[in-house]
PDB file of C-alpha atoms and ligand atoms in Angstrom:
ATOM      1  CA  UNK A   1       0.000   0.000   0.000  1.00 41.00           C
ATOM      2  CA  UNK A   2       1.148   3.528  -0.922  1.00 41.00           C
ATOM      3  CA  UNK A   3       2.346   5.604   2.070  1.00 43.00           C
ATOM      4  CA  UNK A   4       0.578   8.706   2.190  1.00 43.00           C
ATOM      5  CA  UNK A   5       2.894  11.845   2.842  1.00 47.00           C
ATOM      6  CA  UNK A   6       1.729  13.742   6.167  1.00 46.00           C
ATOM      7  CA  UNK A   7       2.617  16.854   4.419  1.00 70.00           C
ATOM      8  CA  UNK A   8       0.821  16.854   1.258  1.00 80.00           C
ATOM      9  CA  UNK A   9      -2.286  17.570   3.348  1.00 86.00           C
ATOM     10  CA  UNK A  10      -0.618  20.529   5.367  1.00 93.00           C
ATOM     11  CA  UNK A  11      -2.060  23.535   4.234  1.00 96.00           C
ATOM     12  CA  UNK A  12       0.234  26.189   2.542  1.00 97.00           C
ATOM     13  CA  UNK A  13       2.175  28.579   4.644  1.00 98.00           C
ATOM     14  CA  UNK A  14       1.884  31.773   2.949  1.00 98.00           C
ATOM     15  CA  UNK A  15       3.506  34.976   3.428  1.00 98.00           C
ATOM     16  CA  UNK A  16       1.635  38.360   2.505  1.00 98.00           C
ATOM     17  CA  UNK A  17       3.841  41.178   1.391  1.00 98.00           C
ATOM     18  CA  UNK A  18       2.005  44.562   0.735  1.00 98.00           C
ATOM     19  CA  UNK A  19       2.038  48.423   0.359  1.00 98.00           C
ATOM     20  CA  UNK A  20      -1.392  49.288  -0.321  1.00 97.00           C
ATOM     21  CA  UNK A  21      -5.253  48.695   0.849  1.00 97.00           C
ATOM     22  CA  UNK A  22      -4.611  44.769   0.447  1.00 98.00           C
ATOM     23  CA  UNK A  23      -7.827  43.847  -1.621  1.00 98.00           C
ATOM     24  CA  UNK A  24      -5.599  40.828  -2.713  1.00 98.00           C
ATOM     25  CA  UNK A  25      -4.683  39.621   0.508  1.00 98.00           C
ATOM     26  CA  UNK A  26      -8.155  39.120   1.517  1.00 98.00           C
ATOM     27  CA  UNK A  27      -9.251  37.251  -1.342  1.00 98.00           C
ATOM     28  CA  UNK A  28      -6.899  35.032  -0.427  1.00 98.00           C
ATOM     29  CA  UNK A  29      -7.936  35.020   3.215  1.00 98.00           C
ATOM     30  CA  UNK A  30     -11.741  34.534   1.678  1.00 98.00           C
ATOM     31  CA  UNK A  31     -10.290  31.709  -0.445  1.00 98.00           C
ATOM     32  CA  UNK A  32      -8.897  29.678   2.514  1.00 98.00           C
ATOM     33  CA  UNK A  33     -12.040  30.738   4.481  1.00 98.00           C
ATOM     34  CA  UNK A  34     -14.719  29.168   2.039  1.00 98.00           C
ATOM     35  CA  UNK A  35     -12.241  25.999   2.106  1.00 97.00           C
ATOM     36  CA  UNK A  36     -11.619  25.967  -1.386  1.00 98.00           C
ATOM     37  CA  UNK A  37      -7.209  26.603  -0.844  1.00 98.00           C
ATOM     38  CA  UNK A  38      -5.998  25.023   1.618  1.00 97.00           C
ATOM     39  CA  UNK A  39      -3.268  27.256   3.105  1.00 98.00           C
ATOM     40  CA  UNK A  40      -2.700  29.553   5.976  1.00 98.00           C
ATOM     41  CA  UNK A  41      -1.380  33.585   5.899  1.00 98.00           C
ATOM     42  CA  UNK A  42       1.071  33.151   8.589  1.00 98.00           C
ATOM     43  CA  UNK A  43       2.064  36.792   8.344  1.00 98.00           C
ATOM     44  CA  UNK A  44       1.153  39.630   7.184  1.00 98.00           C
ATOM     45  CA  UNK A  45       4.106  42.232   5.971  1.00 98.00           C
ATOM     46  CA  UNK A  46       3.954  46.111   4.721  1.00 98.00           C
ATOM     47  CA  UNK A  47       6.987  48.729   4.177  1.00 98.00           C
ATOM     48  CA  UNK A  48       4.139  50.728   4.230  1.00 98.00           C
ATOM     49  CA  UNK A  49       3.475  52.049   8.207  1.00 98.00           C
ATOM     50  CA  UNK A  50      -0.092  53.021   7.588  1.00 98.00           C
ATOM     51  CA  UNK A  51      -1.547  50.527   5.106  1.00 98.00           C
ATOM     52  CA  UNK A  52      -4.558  49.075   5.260  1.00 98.00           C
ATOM     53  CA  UNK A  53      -3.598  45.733   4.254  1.00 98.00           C
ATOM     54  CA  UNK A  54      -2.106  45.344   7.859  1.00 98.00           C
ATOM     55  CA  UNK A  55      -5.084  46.584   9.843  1.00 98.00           C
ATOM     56  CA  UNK A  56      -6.913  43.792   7.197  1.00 98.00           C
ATOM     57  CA  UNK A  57      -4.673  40.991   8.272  1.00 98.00           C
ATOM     58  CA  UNK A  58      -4.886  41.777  12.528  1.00 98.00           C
ATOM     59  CA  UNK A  59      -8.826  42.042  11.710  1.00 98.00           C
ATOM     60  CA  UNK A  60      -8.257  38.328  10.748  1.00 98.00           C
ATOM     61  CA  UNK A  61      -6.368  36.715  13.381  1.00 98.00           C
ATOM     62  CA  UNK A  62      -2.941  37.367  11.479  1.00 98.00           C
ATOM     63  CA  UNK A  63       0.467  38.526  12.521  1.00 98.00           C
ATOM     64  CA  UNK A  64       0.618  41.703  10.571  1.00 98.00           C
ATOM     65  CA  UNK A  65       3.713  44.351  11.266  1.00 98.00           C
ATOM     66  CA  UNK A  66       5.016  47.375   9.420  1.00 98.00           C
ATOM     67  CA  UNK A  67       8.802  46.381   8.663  1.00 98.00           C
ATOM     68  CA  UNK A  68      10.665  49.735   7.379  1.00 98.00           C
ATOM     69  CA  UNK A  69      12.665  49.131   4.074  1.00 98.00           C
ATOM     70  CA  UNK A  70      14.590  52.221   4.369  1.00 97.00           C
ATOM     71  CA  UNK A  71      16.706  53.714   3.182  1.00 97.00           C
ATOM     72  CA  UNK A  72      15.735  52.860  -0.112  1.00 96.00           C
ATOM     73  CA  UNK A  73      12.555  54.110  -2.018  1.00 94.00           C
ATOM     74  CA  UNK A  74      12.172  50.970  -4.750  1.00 95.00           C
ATOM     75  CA  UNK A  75      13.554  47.717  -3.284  1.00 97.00           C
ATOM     76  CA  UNK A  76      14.149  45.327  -0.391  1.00 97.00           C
ATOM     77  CA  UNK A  77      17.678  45.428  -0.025  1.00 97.00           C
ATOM     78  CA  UNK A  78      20.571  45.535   2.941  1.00 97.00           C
ATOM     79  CA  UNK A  79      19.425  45.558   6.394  1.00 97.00           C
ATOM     80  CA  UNK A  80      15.768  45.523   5.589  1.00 98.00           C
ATOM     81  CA  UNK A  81      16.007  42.478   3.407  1.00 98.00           C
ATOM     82  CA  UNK A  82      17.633  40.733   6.020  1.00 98.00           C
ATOM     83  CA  UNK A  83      14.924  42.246   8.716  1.00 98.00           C
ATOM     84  CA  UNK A  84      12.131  41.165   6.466  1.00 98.00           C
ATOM     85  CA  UNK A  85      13.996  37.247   6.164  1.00 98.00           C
ATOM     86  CA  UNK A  86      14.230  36.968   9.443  1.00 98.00           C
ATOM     87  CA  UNK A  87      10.609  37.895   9.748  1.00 98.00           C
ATOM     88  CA  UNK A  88       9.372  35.149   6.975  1.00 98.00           C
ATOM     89  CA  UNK A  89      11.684  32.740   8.587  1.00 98.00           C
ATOM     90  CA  UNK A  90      10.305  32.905  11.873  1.00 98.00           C
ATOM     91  CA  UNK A  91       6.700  32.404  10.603  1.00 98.00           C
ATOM     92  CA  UNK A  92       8.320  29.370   8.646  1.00 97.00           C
ATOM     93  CA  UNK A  93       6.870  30.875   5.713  1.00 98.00           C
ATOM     94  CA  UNK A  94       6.759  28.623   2.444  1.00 97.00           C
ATOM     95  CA  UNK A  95       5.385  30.746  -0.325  1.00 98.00           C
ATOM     96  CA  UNK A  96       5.736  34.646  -0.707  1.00 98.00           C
ATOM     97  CA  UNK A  97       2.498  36.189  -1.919  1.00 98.00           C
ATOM     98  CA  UNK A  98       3.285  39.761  -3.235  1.00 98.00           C
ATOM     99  CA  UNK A  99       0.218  41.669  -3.209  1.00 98.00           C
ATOM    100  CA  UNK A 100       0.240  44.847  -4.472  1.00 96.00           C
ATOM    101  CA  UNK A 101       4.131  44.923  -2.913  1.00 97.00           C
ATOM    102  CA  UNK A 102       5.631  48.065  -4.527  1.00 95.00           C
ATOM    103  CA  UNK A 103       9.535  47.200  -4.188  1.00 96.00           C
ATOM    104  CA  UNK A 104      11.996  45.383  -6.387  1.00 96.00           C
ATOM    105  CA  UNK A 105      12.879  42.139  -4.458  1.00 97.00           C
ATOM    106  CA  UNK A 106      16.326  41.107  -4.589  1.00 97.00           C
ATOM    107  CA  UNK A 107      18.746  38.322  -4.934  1.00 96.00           C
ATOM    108  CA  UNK A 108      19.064  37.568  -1.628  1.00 97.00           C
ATOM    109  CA  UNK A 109      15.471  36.789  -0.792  1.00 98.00           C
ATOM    110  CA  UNK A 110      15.029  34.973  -4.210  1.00 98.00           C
ATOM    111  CA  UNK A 111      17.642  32.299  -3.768  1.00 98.00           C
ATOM    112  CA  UNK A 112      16.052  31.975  -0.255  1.00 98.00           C
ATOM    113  CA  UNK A 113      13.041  31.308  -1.707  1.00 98.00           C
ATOM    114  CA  UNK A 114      13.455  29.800  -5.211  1.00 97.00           C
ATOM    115  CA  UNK A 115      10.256  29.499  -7.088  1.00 96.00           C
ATOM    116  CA  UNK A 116       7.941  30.626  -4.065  1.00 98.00           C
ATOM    117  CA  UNK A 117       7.454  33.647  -4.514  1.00 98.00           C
ATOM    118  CA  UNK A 118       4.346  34.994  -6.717  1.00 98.00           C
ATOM    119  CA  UNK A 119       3.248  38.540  -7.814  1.00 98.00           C
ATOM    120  CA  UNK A 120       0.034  39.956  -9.447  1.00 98.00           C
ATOM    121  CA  UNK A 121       0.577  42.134 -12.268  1.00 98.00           C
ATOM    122  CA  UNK A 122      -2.840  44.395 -13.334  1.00 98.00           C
ATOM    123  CA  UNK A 123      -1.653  43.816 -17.358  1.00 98.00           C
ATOM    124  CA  UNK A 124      -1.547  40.550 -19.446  1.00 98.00           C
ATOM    125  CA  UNK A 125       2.273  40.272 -19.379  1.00 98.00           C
ATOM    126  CA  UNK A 126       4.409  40.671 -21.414  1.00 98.00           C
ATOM    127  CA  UNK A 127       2.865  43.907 -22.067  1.00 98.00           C
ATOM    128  CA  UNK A 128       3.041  47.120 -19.942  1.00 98.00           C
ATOM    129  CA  UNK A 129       5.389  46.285 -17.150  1.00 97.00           C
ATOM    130  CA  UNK A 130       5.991  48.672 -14.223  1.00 94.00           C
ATOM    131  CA  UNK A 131       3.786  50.995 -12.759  1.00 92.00           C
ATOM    132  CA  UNK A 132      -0.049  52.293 -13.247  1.00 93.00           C
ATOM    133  CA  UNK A 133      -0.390  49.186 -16.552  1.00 96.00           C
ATOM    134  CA  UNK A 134      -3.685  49.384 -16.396  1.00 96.00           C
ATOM    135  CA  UNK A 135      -3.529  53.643 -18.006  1.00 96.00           C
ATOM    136  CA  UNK A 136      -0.673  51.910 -20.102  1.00 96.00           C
ATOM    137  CA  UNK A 137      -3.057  49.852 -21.627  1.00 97.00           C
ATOM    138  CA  UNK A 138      -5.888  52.759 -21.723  1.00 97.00           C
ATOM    139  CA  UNK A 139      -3.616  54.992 -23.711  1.00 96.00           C
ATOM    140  CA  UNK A 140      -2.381  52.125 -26.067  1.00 98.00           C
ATOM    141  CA  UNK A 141      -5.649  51.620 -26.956  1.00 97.00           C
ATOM    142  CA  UNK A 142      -5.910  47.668 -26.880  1.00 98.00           C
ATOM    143  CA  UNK A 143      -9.132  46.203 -26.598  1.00 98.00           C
ATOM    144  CA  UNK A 144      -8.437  43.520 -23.920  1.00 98.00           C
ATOM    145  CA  UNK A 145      -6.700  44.413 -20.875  1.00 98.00           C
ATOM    146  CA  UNK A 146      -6.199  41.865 -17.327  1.00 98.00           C
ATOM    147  CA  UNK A 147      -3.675  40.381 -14.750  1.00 98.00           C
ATOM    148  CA  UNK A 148      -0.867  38.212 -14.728  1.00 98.00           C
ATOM    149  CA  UNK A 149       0.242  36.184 -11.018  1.00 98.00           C
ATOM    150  CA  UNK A 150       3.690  35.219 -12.171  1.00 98.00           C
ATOM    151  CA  UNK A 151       7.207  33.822 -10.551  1.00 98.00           C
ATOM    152  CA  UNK A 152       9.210  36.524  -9.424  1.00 98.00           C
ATOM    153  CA  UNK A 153      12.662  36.578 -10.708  1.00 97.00           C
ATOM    154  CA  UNK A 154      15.383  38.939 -11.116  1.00 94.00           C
ATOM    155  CA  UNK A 155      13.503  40.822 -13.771  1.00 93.00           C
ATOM    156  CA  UNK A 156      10.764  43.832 -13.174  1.00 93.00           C
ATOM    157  CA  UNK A 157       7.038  41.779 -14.267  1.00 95.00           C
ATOM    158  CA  UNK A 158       9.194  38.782 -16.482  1.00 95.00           C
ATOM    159  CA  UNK A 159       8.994  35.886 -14.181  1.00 97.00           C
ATOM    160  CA  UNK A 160       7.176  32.792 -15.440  1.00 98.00           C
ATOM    161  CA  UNK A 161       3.545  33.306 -15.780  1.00 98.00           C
ATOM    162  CA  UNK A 162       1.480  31.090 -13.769  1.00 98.00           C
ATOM    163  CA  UNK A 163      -2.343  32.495 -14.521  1.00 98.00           C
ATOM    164  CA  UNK A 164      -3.660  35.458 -16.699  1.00 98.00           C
ATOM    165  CA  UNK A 165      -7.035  36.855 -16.586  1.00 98.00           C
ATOM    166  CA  UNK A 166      -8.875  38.908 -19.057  1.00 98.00           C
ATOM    167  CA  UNK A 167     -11.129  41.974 -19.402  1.00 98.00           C
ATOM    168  CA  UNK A 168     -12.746  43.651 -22.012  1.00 98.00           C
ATOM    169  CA  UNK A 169     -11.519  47.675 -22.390  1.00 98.00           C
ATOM    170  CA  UNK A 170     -14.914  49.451 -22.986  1.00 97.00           C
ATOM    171  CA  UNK A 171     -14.943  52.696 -25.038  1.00 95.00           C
ATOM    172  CA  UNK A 172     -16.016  55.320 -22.171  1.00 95.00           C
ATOM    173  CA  UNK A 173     -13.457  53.357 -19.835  1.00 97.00           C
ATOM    174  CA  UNK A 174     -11.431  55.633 -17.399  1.00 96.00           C
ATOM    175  CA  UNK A 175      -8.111  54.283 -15.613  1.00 96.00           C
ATOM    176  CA  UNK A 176     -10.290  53.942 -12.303  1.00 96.00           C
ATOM    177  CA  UNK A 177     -13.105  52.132 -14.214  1.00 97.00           C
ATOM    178  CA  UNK A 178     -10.609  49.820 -15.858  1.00 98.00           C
ATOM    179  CA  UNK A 179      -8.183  49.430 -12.598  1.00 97.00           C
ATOM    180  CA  UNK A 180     -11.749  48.196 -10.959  1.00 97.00           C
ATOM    181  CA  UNK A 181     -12.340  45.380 -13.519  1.00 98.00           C
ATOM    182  CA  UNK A 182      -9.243  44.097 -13.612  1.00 98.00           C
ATOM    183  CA  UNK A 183      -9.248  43.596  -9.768  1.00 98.00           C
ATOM    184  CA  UNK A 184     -12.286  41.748  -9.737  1.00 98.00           C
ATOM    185  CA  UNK A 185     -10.086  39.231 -12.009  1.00 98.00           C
ATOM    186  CA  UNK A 186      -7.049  39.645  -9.952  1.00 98.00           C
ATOM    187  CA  UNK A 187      -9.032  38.368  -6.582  1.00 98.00           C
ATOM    188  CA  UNK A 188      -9.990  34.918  -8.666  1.00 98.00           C
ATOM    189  CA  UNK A 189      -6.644  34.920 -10.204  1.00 98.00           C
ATOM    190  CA  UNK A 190      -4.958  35.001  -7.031  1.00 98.00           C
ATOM    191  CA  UNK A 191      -6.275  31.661  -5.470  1.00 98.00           C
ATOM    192  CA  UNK A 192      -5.789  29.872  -8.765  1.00 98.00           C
ATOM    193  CA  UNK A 193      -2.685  30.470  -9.106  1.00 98.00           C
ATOM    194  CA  UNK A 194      -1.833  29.539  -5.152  1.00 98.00           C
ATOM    195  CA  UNK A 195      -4.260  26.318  -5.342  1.00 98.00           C
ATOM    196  CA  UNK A 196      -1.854  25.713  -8.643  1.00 98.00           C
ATOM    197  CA  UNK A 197       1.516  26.448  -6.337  1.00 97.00           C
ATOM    198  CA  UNK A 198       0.170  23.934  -3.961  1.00 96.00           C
ATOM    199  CA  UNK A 199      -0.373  21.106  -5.968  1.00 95.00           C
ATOM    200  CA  UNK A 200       3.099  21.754  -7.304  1.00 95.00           C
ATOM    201  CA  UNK A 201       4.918  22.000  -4.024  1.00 95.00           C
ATOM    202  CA  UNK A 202       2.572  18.876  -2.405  1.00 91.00           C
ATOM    203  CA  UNK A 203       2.135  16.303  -5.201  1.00 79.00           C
TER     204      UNK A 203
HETATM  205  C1  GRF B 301      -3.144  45.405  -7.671  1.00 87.50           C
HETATM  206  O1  GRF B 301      -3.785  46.028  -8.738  1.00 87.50           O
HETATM  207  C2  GRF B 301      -1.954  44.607  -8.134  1.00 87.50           C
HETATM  208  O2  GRF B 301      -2.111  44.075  -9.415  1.00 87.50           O
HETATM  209  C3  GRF B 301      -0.871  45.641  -8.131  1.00 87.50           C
HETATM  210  O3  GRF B 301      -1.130  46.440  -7.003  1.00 87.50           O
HETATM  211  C4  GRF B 301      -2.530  46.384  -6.699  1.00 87.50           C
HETATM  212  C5  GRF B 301      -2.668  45.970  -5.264  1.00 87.50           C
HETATM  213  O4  GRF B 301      -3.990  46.056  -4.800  1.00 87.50           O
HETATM  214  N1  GRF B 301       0.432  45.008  -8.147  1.00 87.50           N
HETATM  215  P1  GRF B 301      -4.400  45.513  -3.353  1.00 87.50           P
HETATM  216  O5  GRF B 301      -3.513  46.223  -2.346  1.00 87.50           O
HETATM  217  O6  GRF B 301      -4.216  44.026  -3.324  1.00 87.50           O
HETATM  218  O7  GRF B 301      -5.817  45.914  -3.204  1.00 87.50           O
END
């Protein structure tokens, strides 16, 4: 008889890495909630003192904290990168989830994490990396806009992509209109593309 592995039926140990309001993080927590991804946040981490994505996660039970990533305005580097693995390490943390995480992530946290760590993208990669994609995609003019949850690797948005979602661009759209319909995607595409982690990491 086949052994079954204890630990393919452990649920996920994510990590939650965010700057903003944290609309993400919660469909994640909604996603584990209704039963339907089996995982746990185990923490909850902003460079971002006043974000609401930390006041989310203590609403729900997590360990949320503000962790400075000064001095630098862009990435996770030095002292901070080290105070942010140390934080993720003593949470035991398997799988980075960067939601809505406005910093380069560097070497040091990659090769300490290779292939765990995901971020969500409001543009169908490969087009319109970087900031605001979604008024990228407005001024282009293409008719289909979405979101891409992809690997993080050294790259800015060119990590391997894991799910996309799409949305039509209507003709009256505004930046706010279209940044709106892309999230709705972005909160399904977020818990596929864990539940699809998962059954690579566990089976
Ligand atoms: C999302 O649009 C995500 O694609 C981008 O930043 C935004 C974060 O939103 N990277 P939230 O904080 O999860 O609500």
């Amino acid at each position: 008889m086949l052994k079954k592995n204890k630990k393919n039926n452990e649920p996920l140990r994510i990590a939650v890495l965010g700057s903003g309001k944290g609309s993400n993080c919660q469909s994640i927590i909604d996603a584990i909630a209704n039963g339907s991804l089996s995982a746990e946040i185990v923490c909850v981490i902003s460079d971002v003192e006043d974000a609401y994505i930390i006041e989310r996660g203590i609403e729900n039970g997590i360990p949320s904290r503000f962790i400075s990533a000064a001095p630098y305005k862009t990435k996770l580097d030095g002292q901070a990168e080290q105070n942010y693995l140390e934080e993720l390490r003593r949470y035991d943390a398997e799988v980075i989830v960067l939601a809505g995480f406005m910093r380069i992530v560097k070497k040091r946290l990659l090769d300490a994490f290779p292939r765990r760590i995901l971020n969500i993208h409001p543009a169908l990669l490969p087009a319109f990396p970087g900031v605001d994609s979604w008024k990228q995609a407005l001024d282009y003019g293409v008719k289909i806009a979405g979101c891409t949850v992809h690997y993080v690797d050294e790259g800015i948005d060119t990590g391997s992509i894991i799910v996309q979602r799409a949305v039509p661009v209507l003709d009256d759209d505004t930046p706010e209109l279209l940044h709106t319909r892309i999230q709705v995607e972005e909160h399904k595409a977020y818990p596929d593309a864990l539940r699809i982690l998962r059954a690579i990491i566990r089976d």
